[in-house]
CSV table of C-alpha atoms in Angstrom, one decimal:
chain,number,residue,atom,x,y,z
A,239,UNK,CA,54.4,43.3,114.2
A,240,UNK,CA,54.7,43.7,110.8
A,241,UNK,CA,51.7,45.9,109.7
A,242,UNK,CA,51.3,49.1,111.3
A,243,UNK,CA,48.3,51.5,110.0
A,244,UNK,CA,48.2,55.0,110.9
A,245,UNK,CA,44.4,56.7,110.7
A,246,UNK,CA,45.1,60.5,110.3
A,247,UNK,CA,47.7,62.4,108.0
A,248,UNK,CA,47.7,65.7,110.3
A,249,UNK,CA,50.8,66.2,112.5
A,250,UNK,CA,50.1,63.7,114.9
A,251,UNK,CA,49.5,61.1,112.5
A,252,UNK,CA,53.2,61.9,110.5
A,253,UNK,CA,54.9,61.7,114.2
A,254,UNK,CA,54.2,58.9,114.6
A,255,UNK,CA,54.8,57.6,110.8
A,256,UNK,CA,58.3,59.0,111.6
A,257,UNK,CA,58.8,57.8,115.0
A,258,UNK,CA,58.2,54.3,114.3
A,259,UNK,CA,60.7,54.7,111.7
A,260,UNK,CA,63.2,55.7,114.2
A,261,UNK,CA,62.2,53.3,116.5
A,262,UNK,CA,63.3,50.5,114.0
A,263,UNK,CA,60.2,49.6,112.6
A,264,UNK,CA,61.2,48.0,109.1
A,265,UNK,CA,57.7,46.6,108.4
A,266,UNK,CA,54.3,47.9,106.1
A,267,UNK,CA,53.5,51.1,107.3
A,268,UNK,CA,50.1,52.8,105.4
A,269,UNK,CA,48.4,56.0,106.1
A,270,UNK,CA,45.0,57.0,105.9
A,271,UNK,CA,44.1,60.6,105.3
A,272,UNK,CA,40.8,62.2,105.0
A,273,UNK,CA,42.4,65.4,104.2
A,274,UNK,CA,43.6,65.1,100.4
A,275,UNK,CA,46.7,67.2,101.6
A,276,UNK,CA,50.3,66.4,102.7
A,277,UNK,CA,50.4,67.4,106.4
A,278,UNK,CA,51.0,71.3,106.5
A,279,UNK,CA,51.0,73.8,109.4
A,280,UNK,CA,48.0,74.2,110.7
A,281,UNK,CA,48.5,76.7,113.5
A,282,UNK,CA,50.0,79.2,110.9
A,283,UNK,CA,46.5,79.3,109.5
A,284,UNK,CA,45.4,81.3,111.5
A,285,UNK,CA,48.3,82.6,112.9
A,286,UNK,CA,49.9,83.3,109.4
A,287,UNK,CA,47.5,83.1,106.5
A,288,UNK,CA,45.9,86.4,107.0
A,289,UNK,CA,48.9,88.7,107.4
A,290,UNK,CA,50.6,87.3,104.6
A,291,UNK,CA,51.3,89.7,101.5
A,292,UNK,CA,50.0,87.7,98.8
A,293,UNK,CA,46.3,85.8,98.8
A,294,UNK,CA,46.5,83.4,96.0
A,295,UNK,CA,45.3,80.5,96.9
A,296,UNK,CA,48.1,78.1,95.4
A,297,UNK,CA,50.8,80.2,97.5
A,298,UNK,CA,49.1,79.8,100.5
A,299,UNK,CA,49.0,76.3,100.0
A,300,UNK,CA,52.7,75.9,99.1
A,301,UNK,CA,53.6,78.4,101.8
A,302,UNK,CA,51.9,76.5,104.6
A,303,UNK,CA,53.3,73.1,103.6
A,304,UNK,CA,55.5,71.1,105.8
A,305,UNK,CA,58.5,69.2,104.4
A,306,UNK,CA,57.7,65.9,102.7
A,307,UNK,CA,57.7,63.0,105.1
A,308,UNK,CA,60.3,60.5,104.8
A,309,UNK,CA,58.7,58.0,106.4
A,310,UNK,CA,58.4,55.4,103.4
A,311,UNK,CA,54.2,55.0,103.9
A,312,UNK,CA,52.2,53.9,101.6
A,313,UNK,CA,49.1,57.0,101.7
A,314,UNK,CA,45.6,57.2,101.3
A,315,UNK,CA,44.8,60.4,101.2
A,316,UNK,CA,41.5,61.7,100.4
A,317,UNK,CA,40.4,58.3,101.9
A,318,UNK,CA,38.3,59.0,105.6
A,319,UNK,CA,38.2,55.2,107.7
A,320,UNK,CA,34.6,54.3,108.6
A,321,UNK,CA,34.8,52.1,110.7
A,322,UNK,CA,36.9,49.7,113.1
A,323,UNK,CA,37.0,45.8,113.9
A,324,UNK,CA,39.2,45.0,116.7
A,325,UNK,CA,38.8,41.2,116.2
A,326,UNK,CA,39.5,41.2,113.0
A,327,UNK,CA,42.1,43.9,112.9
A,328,UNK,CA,40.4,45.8,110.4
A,329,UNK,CA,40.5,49.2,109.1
A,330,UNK,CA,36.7,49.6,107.3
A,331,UNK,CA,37.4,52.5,104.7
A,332,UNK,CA,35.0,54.8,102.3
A,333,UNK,CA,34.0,52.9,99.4
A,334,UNK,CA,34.0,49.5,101.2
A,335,UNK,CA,37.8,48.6,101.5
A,336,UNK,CA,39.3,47.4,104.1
A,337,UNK,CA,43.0,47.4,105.6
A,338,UNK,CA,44.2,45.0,107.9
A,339,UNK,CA,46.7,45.6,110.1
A,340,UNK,CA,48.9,44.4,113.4
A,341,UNK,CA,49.3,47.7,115.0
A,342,UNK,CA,46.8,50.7,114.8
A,343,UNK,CA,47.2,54.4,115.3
A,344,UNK,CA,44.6,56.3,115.8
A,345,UNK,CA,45.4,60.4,115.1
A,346,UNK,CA,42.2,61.0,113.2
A,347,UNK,CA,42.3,64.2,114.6
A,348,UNK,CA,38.8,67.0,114.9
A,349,UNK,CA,36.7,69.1,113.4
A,350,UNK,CA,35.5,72.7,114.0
A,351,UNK,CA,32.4,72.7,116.1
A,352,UNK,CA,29.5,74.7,114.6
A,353,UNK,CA,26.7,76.8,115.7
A,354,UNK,CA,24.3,76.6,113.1
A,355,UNK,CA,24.0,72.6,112.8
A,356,UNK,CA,24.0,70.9,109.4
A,357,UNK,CA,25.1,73.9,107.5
A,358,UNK,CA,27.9,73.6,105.6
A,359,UNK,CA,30.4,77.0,104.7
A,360,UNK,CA,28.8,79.0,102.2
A,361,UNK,CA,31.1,79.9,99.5
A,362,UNK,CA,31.4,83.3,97.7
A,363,UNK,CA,29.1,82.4,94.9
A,364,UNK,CA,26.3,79.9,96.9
A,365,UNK,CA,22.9,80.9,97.9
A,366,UNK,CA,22.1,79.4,101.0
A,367,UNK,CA,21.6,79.4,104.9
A,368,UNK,CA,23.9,81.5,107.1
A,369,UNK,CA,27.0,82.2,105.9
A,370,UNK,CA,28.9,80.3,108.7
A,371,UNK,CA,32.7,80.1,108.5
A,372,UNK,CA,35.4,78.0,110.3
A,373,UNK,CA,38.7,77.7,110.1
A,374,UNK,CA,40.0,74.2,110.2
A,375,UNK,CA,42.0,73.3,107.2
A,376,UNK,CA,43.8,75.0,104.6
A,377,UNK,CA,40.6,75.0,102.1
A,378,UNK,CA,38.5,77.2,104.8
A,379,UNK,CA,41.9,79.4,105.1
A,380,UNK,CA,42.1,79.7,101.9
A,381,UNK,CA,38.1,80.6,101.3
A,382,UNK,CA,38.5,83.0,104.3
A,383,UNK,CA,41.2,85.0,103.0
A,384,UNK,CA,39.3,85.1,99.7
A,385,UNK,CA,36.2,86.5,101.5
A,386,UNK,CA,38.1,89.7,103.5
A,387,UNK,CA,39.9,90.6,100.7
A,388,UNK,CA,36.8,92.6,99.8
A,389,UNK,CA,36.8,94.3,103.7
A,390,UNK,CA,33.6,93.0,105.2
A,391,UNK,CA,31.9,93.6,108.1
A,392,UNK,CA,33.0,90.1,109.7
A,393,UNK,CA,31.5,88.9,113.2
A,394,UNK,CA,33.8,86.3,115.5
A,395,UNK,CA,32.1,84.4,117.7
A,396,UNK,CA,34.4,82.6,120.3
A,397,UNK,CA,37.0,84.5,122.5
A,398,UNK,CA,39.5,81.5,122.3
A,399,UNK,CA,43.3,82.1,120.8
A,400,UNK,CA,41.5,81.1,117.7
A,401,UNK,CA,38.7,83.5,117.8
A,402,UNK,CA,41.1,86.3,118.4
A,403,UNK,CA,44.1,85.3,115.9
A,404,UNK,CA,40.9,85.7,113.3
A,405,UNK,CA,39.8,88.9,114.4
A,406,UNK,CA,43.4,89.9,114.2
A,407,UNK,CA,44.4,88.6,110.9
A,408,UNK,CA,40.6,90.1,109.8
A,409,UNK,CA,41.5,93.5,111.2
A,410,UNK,CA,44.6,93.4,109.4
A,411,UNK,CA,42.9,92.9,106.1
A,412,UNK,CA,41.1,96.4,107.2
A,413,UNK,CA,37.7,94.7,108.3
A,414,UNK,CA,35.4,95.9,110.7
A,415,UNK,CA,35.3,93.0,113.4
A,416,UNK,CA,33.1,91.9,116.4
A,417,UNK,CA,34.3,90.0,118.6
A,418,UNK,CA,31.4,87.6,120.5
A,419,UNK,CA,32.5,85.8,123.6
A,420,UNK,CA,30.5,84.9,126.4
A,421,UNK,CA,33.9,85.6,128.9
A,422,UNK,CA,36.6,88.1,128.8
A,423,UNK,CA,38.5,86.9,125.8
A,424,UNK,CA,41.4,84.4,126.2
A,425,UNK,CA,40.8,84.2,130.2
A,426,UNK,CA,39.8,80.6,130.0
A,427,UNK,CA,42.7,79.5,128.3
A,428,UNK,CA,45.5,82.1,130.3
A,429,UNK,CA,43.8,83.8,133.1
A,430,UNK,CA,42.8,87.1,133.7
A,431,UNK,CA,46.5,88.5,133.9
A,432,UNK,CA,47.6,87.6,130.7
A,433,UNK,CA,43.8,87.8,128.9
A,434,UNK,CA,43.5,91.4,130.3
A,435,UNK,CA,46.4,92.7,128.4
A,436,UNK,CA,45.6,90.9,125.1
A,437,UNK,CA,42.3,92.1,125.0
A,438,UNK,CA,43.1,95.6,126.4
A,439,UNK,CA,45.6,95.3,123.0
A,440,UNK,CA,42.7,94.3,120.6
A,441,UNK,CA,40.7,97.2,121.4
A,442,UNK,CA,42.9,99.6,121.2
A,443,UNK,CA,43.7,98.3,117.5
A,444,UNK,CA,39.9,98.6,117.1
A,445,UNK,CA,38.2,95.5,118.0
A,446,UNK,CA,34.5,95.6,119.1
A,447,UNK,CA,34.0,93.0,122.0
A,448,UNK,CA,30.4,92.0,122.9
A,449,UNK,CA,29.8,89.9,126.0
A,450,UNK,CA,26.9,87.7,125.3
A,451,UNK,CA,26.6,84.1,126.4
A,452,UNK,CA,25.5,81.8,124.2
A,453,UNK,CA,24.9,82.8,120.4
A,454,UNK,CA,22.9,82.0,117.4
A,455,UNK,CA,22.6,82.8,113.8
A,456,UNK,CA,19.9,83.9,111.3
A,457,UNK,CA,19.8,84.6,107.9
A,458,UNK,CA,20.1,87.7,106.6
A,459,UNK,CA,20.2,88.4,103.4
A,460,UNK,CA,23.5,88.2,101.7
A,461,UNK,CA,25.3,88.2,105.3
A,462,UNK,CA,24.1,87.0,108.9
A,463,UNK,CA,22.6,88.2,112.0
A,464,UNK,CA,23.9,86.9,115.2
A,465,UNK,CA,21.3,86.6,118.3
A,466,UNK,CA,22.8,86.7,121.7
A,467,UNK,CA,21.5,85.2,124.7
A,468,UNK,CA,20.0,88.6,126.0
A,469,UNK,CA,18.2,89.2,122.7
A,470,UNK,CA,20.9,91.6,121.3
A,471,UNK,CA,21.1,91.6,117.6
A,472,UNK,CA,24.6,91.6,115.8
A,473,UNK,CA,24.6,92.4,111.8
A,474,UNK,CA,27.3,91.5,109.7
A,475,UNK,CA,28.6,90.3,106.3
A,476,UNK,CA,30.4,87.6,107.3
A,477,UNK,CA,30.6,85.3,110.5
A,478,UNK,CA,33.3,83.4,111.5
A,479,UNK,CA,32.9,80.6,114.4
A,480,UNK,CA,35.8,79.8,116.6
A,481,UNK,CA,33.5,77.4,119.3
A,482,UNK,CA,36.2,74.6,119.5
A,483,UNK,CA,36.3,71.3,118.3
A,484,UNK,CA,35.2,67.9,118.0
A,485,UNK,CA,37.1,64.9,117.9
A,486,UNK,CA,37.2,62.5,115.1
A,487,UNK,CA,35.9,59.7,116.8
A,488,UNK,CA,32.7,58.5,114.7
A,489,UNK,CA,34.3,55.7,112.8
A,490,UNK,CA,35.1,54.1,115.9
A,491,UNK,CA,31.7,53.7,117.4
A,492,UNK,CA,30.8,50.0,118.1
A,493,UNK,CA,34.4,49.1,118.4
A,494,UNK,CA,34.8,48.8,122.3
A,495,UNK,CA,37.6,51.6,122.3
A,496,UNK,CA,35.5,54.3,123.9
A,497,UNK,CA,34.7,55.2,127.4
A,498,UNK,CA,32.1,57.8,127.9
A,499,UNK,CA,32.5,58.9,124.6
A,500,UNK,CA,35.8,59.6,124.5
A,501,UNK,CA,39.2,57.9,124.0
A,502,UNK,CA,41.0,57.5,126.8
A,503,UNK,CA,44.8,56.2,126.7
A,504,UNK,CA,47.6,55.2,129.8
A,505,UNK,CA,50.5,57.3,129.8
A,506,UNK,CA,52.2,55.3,126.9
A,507,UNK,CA,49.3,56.0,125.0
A,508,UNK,CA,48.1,52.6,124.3
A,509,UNK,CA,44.3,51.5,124.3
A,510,UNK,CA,45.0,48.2,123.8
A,511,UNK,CA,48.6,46.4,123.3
A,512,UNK,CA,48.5,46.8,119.6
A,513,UNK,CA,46.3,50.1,119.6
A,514,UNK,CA,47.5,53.7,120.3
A,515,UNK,CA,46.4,57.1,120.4
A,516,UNK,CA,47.5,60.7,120.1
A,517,UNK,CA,46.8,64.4,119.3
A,518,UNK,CA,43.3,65.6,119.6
A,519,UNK,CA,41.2,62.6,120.1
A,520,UNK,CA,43.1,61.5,122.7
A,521,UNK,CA,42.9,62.0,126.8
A,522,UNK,CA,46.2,61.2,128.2
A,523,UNK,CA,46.6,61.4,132.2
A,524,UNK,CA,48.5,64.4,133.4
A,525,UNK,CA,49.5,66.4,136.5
A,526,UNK,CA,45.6,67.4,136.2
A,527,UNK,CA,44.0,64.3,135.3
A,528,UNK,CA,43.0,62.8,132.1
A,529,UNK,CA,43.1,65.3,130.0
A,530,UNK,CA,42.3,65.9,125.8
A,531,UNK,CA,44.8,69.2,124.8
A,532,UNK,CA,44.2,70.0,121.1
A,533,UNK,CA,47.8,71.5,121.1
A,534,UNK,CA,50.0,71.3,118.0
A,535,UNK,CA,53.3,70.8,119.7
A,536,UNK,CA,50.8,68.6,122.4
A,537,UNK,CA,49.5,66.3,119.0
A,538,UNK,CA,53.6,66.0,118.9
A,539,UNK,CA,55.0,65.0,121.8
A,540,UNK,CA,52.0,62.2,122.5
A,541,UNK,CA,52.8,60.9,118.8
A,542,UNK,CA,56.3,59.9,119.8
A,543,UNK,CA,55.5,58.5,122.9
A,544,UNK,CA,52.3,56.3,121.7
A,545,UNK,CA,54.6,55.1,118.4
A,546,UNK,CA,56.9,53.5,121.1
A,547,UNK,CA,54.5,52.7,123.2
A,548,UNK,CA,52.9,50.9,120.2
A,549,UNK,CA,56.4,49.1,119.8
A,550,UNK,CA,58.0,48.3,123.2
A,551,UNK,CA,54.8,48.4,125.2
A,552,UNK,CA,55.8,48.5,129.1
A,553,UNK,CA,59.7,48.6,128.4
A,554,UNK,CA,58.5,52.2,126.8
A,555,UNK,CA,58.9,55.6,128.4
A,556,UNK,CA,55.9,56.9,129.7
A,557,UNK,CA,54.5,60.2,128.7
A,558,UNK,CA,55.8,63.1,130.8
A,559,UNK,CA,53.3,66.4,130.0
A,560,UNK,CA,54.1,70.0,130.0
A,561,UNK,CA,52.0,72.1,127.8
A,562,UNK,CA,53.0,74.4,125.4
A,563,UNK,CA,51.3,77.2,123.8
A,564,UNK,CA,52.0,80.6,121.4
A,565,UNK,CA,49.3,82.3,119.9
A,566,UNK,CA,50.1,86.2,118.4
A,567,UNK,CA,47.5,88.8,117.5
A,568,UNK,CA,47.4,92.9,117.7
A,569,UNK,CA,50.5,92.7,118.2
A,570,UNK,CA,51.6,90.8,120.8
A,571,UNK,CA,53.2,87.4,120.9
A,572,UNK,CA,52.7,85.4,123.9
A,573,UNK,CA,54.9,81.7,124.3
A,574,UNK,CA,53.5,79.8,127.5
A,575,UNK,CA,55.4,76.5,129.3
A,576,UNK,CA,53.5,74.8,131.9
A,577,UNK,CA,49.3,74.5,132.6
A,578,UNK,CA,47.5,77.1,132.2
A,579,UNK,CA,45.2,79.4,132.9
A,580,UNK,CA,47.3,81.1,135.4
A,581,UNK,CA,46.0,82.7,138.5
A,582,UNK,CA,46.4,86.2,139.5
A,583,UNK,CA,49.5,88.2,138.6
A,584,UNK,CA,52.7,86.9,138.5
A,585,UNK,CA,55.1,85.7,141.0
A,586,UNK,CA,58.3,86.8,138.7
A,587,UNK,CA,58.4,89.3,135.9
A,588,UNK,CA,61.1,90.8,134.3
A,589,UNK,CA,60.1,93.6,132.0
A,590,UNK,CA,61.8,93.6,128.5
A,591,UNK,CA,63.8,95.8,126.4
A,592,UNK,CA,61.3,96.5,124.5
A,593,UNK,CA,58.1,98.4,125.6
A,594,UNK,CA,55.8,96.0,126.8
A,595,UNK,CA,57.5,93.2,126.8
A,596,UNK,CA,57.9,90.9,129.6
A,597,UNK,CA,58.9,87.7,131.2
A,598,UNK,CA,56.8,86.2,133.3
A,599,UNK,CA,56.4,82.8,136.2
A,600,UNK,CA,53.6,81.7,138.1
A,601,UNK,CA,54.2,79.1,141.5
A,602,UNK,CA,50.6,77.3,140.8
A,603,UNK,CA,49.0,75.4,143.5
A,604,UNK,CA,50.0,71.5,142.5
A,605,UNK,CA,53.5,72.4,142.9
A,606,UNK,CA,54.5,73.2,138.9
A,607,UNK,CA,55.4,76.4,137.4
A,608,UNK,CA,53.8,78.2,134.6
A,609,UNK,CA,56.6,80.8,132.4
A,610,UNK,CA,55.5,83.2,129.7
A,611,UNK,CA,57.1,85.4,127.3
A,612,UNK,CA,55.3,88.3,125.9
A,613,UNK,CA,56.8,90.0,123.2
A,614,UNK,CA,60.4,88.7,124.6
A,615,UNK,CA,62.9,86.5,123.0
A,616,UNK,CA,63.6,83.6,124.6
A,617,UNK,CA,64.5,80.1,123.6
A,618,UNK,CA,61.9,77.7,124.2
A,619,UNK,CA,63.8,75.0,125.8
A,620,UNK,CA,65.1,77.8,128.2
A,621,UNK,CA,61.6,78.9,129.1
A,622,UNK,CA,61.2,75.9,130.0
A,623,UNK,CA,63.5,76.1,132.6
A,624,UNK,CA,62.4,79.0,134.1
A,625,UNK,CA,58.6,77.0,134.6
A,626,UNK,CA,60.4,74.2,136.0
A,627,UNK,CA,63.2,75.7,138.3
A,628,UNK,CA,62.2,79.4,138.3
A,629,UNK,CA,64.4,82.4,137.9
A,630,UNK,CA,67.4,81.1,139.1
A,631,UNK,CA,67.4,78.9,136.0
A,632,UNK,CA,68.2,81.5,134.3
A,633,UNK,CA,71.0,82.6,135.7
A,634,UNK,CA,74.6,81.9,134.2
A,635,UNK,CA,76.5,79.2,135.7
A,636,UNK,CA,79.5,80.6,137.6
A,637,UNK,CA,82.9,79.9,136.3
A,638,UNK,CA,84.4,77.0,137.7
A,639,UNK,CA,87.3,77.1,140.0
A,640,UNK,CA,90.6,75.6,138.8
């Protein structure tokens, strides 16, 4: 194999640039990029962005950035694939090009979903339809932060860790913010326990929550009126939609590679011998079944394992999942290790020193263990632990005897 391509310059995609490094490969290695960006962090866009000090655009670029790869690639960024010939082992590219290659992988990553379909984000100075935002990359950060520096009205719709690191980040710019979400907020992602407190949290900081299914959008004037299912009307001057994502998986229709629409991988991540997968296009079997987790540190871990997979095929180690998440907002600062959400309250907590604080286990039903950390320092690789072994992994080690 000496021609690897890489489709997707996000964090999976420079993974696996890197891990085929360390895994010896010597050979051609390209990258193609639809973003015109080096790979920069994308969770501490919403996470970050809005609670930083300074909203220049250009310093929110730089600030964001991740350290430049060292991966010896020849890039292409700017440059989306459109297309895929698994015969011919060919890369079809905007413009017409084409990029052959021995080994393809695919970490083309997603898009935001939208509610109002076919309408782009309108910009500050546009006339248009609704004035929809999203936050995917660091241009709609960037246009975001732009937009609440004036302290709109701003309606969220999605009660997701995105949706609610928004609404944070917006109530921290002194907006007034609505919060739409057809569930209690963040109880599909960590269960009512851990949901509860965050959004107990947000409204005390002064978020408005509105149950109300399933949501539309209307033009309004200069800003945008969101209909709920019930009829309710919802006025603002700015709406932000948090309604997940979509994987990046257009250019590869005709090509054989998907099943039911999606792209499903073994647990080495390959689709075929010389094709691999990761990040958020990719189901990967887990404890749970197949399963796609648009995770950052998820898009990570499923890099390293499909580059070698890509490389050593069967003599490579097979991918071993146990999900990770953070999200912070109003506040609080939650770290998760293990599947979620959790049910009920949990089996172990151990309050803090601070107020608040608390570290937390769940015993779930298939056997595993799920530990969080609100607002408590902890090590990651030791919270692991504790969802894997429980508390006593946390103990010290006694002394040995001499």
């Amino acid at each position: 194999m000496r021609r690897i391509v890489v489709v997707g310059n996000g964090i999976a995609g420079l993974t696996a640039c890197d891990s085929l490094r360390s895994a010896g490969f010597d050979g051609e290695l390209t990258v193609v990029g639809a973003e015109r960006h080096h790979p920069y962090s994308r969770p501490a866009l919403s996470k970050a962005l809005l609670h930083g000090a300074d909203g220049k655009s250009d310093d929110a670029l730089r600030a964001h950035e991740l350290p430049a790869p060292s991966h010896e690639a020849t890039e292409l960024l700017g440059v989306g694939a459109t297309g895929l010939d698994v015969d011919a082992r060919l890369v079809r590219l905007d413009g017409g090009g084409e990029l052959p290659y021995d080994g393809l992988v695919i970490a083309s990553g997603s898009r935001a979903k939208r509610l109002a379909v076919g309408h782009g984000p309108a910009g500050p100075d546009q006339d248009g339809p609704v004035r929809e935002l999203t936050l995917r990359t660091i241009e709609d950060a960037v246009l975001l932060r732009e937009r609440v520096a004036s302290r709109p009205s701003v309606i969220v719709i999605g009660g997701g860790p995105l949706g609610m690191e928004v609404a944070s980040g917006c109530l921290h710019m002194g907006c007034e913010v609505t919060l739409v979400s057809d569930v209690r907020p963040l109880s599909r992602q960590l269960g009512d326990h851990l949901s509860g407190i965050f959004t107990s949290t947000a409204i005390l900081r002064g978020l408005r929550v509105v149950r109300g299914g399933k949501a539309r959008l209307v033009d309004h004037g200069a800003g945008a009126t969101v209909v709920l299912a019930d009829g309710t009307e919802l006025e603002a001057d700015l709406v932000v939609t948090a309604v997940g994502d979509e994987p990046n998986i257009d250019w590869l229709a005709g090509s054989g590679l998907l099943s039911e629409g999606s792209l499903r991988v073994d647990s080495r991540g390959r689709l075929r011998p010389e094709i691999v997968a990761a990040g958020d296009v990719a189901f990967f079997p887990t404890l749970r079944g197949l399963q796609r987790v648009p995770l950052w540190t998820s898009a990570i871990d499923q890099a390293k394992v499909a580059a070698v997979g890509l490389l050593h095929g069967d003599a490579a180690p097979e991918f071993n999942f146990q999900p990770y998440f953070w999200t912070e907002g109003f506040g609080l600062s939650l770290k998760a290790v293990g599947f979620t959400p959790v049910v009920g309250a949990p089996d172990y907590s151990d309050p803090g020193q601070e107020p608040g604080s608390a570290l937390m286990r769940w015993d779930n039903p298939d056997g595993s263990g799920t530990a969080a950390a609100l607002n408590y320092r902890i090590p990651v690789p030791k919270l692991r632990r504790l969802a894997d072994a429980g508390p006593a992994a946390l103990r010290p080690a006694s002394p040995a005897r001499v």
